[in-house]
Coordinates of C-alpha atoms in Angstrom, one line a residue:
Chain A
M1 CA 128.4 119.8 103.8
S2 CA 124.9 119.9 105.4
V3 CA 123.9 118.2 108.6
A4 CA 122.1 115.5 106.5
D5 CA 125.2 114.8 104.4
N6 CA 127.3 114.3 107.6
V7 CA 124.8 111.9 109.1
F8 CA 124.5 109.7 106.1
K9 CA 128.3 109.7 105.5
S10 CA 129.1 109.0 109.1
L11 CA 126.8 106.0 109.4
A12 CA 127.8 104.6 106.0
D13 CA 131.0 103.4 107.7
P14 CA 130.6 100.1 109.6
T15 CA 133.2 100.9 112.2
R16 CA 131.6 104.3 113.0
R17 CA 128.2 102.6 113.0
A18 CA 129.5 100.0 115.5
L19 CA 130.8 102.8 117.7
F20 CA 127.5 104.7 117.5
E21 CA 125.6 101.5 118.4
R22 CA 127.8 100.9 121.3
L23 CA 127.4 104.4 122.7
S24 CA 123.6 104.2 122.0
R25 CA 123.4 101.4 124.5
G26 CA 124.0 104.1 127.1
G27 CA 126.4 106.0 129.3
E28 CA 129.7 107.7 128.7
H29 CA 132.8 105.9 127.4
T30 CA 136.4 107.1 127.0
V31 CA 138.3 106.6 123.8
H32 CA 140.3 104.0 125.7
A33 CA 137.3 101.9 126.6
L34 CA 135.9 102.2 123.1
T35 CA 139.2 101.1 121.6
A36 CA 139.3 98.1 123.9
G37 CA 136.0 96.9 122.5
S38 CA 137.0 97.3 118.8
D39 CA 139.6 95.9 116.5
V40 CA 141.0 99.3 115.3
S41 CA 143.7 101.5 116.8
Q42 CA 143.1 104.3 119.2
P43 CA 144.0 107.1 116.8
A44 CA 141.5 105.5 114.3
V45 CA 138.8 105.3 117.0
S46 CA 139.5 109.0 117.8
K47 CA 139.2 110.0 114.2
H48 CA 135.9 108.1 113.8
L49 CA 134.5 109.7 116.9
G50 CA 135.5 113.1 115.5
V51 CA 133.5 112.4 112.4
L52 CA 130.5 111.2 114.5
K53 CA 130.8 114.4 116.5
Q54 CA 130.9 116.6 113.4
A55 CA 127.6 114.9 112.3
G56 CA 126.0 115.6 115.7
L57 CA 125.7 111.9 116.5
V58 CA 127.9 112.0 119.6
H59 CA 128.7 114.4 122.4
D60 CA 132.1 114.7 124.0
R61 CA 133.1 116.0 127.5
R62 CA 136.7 116.6 128.5
Q63 CA 137.7 115.6 132.0
G64 CA 141.4 115.9 132.8
R65 CA 143.3 114.1 130.1
E66 CA 140.4 111.9 129.1
T67 CA 137.5 112.7 126.7
H68 CA 134.2 111.0 127.5
Y69 CA 131.8 110.3 124.6
S70 CA 128.1 109.7 124.7
A71 CA 125.5 109.2 122.0
R72 CA 123.2 112.0 120.7
P73 CA 120.3 110.0 119.4
Q74 CA 118.6 113.2 118.3
G75 CA 121.4 113.5 115.7
L76 CA 119.5 110.7 113.8
K77 CA 116.7 113.2 112.9
P78 CA 117.7 113.7 109.3
L79 CA 117.8 110.0 108.7
I80 CA 114.4 109.5 110.4
N81 CA 113.0 112.4 108.4
W82 CA 114.2 110.8 105.2
M83 CA 112.7 107.4 106.1
N84 CA 109.4 109.0 107.1
H85 CA 109.3 110.9 103.9
Y86 CA 109.5 107.7 101.8
G87 CA 107.2 105.8 104.0
V88 CA 109.9 103.2 104.8
F89 CA 108.2 102.2 108.1
W90 CA 104.8 101.6 106.5
R91 CA 106.0 99.8 103.5
E92 CA 107.8 97.3 105.7
R93 CA 104.7 97.0 107.9
F94 CA 102.5 96.4 104.9
D95 CA 104.8 93.6 103.8
R96 CA 104.2 92.0 107.2
L97 CA 100.4 92.6 106.9
E98 CA 100.3 90.8 103.5
D99 CA 102.2 87.9 105.0
L100 CA 99.7 87.8 107.9
L101 CA 96.7 87.9 105.5
N102 CA 98.1 85.0 103.6
R103 CA 98.2 83.0 106.8
M104 CA 94.7 84.0 108.1
D105 CA 91.6 81.9 107.4
Q106 CA 89.0 83.4 105.2
Chain B
M1 CA 99.4 126.3 94.6
S2 CA 100.9 125.8 98.0
E3 CA 104.5 125.1 98.7
P4 CA 105.2 122.1 101.0
T5 CA 106.0 123.6 104.4
T6 CA 108.8 122.5 106.6
E7 CA 106.3 122.0 109.5
T8 CA 104.1 119.4 107.7
L9 CA 104.7 115.7 107.5
S10 CA 102.6 113.9 104.9
V11 CA 103.3 110.4 103.9
I12 CA 101.1 108.3 101.7
V13 CA 101.7 104.6 101.1
E14 CA 99.4 102.5 99.0
R15 CA 99.3 98.8 98.4
E16 CA 97.0 96.6 96.3
I17 CA 96.2 93.5 98.3
A18 CA 94.6 90.4 96.9
F19 CA 92.0 90.0 99.7
P20 CA 88.6 91.6 100.3
P21 CA 88.3 94.7 102.6
E22 CA 86.5 92.6 105.3
K23 CA 89.5 90.4 105.8
I24 CA 92.0 93.3 105.9
W25 CA 89.7 95.1 108.3
R26 CA 90.1 92.3 110.8
A27 CA 93.9 92.6 110.6
L28 CA 93.7 96.3 111.2
T29 CA 91.3 96.2 114.2
Q30 CA 91.9 92.9 116.2
P31 CA 94.7 93.4 118.8
H32 CA 96.3 90.0 118.4
L33 CA 96.4 90.5 114.6
I34 CA 97.6 94.1 114.8
E35 CA 100.4 92.8 117.0
E36 CA 101.5 90.5 114.2
W37 CA 102.1 93.2 111.6
L38 CA 102.3 96.5 113.4
M39 CA 103.1 96.5 117.1
K40 CA 101.9 95.2 120.5
N41 CA 98.8 97.2 121.5
D42 CA 95.6 97.6 123.5
F43 CA 93.5 98.8 120.6
K44 CA 89.7 98.8 120.6
P45 CA 87.7 99.9 117.5
V46 CA 85.9 102.6 119.5
V47 CA 86.1 106.3 118.8
G48 CA 87.8 108.1 121.6
H49 CA 89.6 105.0 122.9
R50 CA 93.2 105.8 123.9
F51 CA 95.8 103.1 123.4
N52 CA 99.5 102.4 123.0
L53 CA 101.5 100.7 120.3
R54 CA 104.7 99.3 121.7
A55 CA 107.8 98.3 119.9
D56 CA 111.3 97.5 121.2
P57 CA 113.1 100.6 122.4
Q58 CA 115.6 102.1 120.0
P59 CA 118.2 104.8 120.2
G60 CA 116.2 108.1 120.6
W61 CA 112.8 106.4 121.0
N62 CA 111.3 104.5 124.0
G63 CA 109.3 102.4 121.6
V64 CA 105.9 103.7 122.7
V65 CA 103.3 105.4 120.4
D66 CA 100.4 107.1 122.1
C67 CA 97.2 106.9 120.1
E68 CA 93.5 107.9 120.2
V69 CA 90.9 106.4 117.9
L70 CA 89.3 109.1 115.7
V71 CA 87.3 107.3 113.0
V72 CA 85.9 103.8 112.8
E73 CA 84.0 103.0 109.6
P74 CA 84.0 99.2 109.4
N75 CA 85.7 97.8 106.3
K76 CA 86.4 101.3 105.0
T77 CA 88.3 103.8 107.2
L78 CA 90.2 103.6 110.4
S79 CA 92.0 106.7 111.8
Y80 CA 94.0 107.4 114.9
T81 CA 96.3 109.9 116.4
W82 CA 100.0 108.9 116.5
S83 CA 102.3 110.6 119.0
S84 CA 105.7 109.3 119.6
G85 CA 109.3 110.2 120.5
E86 CA 110.8 112.7 122.8
A87 CA 112.4 116.0 122.5
D88 CA 114.0 116.5 119.1
L89 CA 112.5 113.4 117.6
A90 CA 109.0 114.0 118.8
I91 CA 106.2 113.5 116.2
K92 CA 102.5 114.2 116.5
S93 CA 100.4 113.0 113.6
V94 CA 97.2 111.3 112.4
V95 CA 97.3 108.0 110.7
T96 CA 94.4 107.1 108.4
L97 CA 94.0 103.7 106.9
S98 CA 91.4 103.3 104.2
L99 CA 90.2 100.3 102.2
M100 CA 88.8 100.6 98.7
P101 CA 87.5 97.5 96.8
K102 CA 89.6 97.1 93.6
G103 CA 88.8 94.2 91.3
A104 CA 88.8 91.0 93.4
G105 CA 91.0 92.7 96.0
T106 CA 91.5 95.9 97.9
L107 CA 93.5 99.1 97.6
L108 CA 94.9 99.8 101.1
R109 CA 96.0 103.4 101.6
M110 CA 97.9 104.8 104.6
E111 CA 98.1 108.5 105.0
Q112 CA 100.1 110.0 107.8
T113 CA 99.8 113.8 108.3
G114 CA 101.0 115.9 111.1
F115 CA 104.0 117.9 112.3
R116 CA 107.0 117.8 114.5
P117 CA 106.4 120.3 117.3
D118 CA 110.1 121.2 117.3
Q119 CA 110.5 121.6 113.6
K120 CA 109.5 125.2 113.3
Q121 CA 112.2 126.1 115.7
N122 CA 115.0 123.9 114.4
Y123 CA 114.2 123.6 110.8
Q124 CA 113.1 127.1 110.1
G125 CA 113.1 128.5 106.6
A126 CA 114.4 126.6 103.6
K127 CA 117.8 125.8 105.2
Y128 CA 116.8 122.3 106.3
G129 CA 113.4 122.1 104.6
W130 CA 112.3 119.1 102.6
Q131 CA 113.3 120.6 99.3
H132 CA 116.7 121.3 100.6
F133 CA 117.1 118.0 102.2
I134 CA 116.0 116.0 99.2
G135 CA 118.2 118.1 96.9
K136 CA 121.2 117.4 99.1
L137 CA 120.3 113.7 99.2
E138 CA 120.4 113.7 95.4
Q139 CA 123.8 115.2 95.5
I140 CA 125.0 112.6 97.9
L141 CA 123.7 109.8 95.7
A142 CA 125.3 111.4 92.7
R143 CA 128.6 111.5 94.4
T144 CA 128.4 107.9 95.8
D145 CA 131.1 105.8 94.3

């Protein structure tokens, strides 16, 4: 699978998306800490983190018996490229612009 | 015939809008109106003016776009540079908004062209080029259950 496939597939799963969002808020977190804040088991969290790592969305650092995870926002690049390519950002802004024009006088 | 290159970003978005160019121009050039549809800003319709667009920070982006006004042709064309992001997600481009009367309304066209400074290094050759990427995407969509 390509990098892009991995990113899309990784983020298609709501649990993985939640883990990525949590890590994106900053800092390093252990699997323990991430499990405590979710409603899935530790092995499941580990597995999800492995998928995110494979997609380049998280970075891991082993220290003693614990693995510390942090977000790799640059891993979102294929997704951002895709959205740019289709003008997703501008289409959404043009919707807002039309809404504004409808509210403006003259 | 030129092949699309991996270094080039070119996005065109067009929209027919049921208002005259003069009204749309105000929304494109008055800071309090720009804020309502695009982002917070300190824009001035003066060639050479440097300004920022500011959105809420997101993962991988501090929310700031650095801009410089390039073209101001009232009711017709507005163009500015658009630089945002850091490191791998950096983007340097030019945004051109043009207004063409069409019937009782206006055709609004946004063209963004530029490049990612890092792209040549990381996305060299066809491996991760657009063609490849879109091809892969089609495969993903075809497989989606």
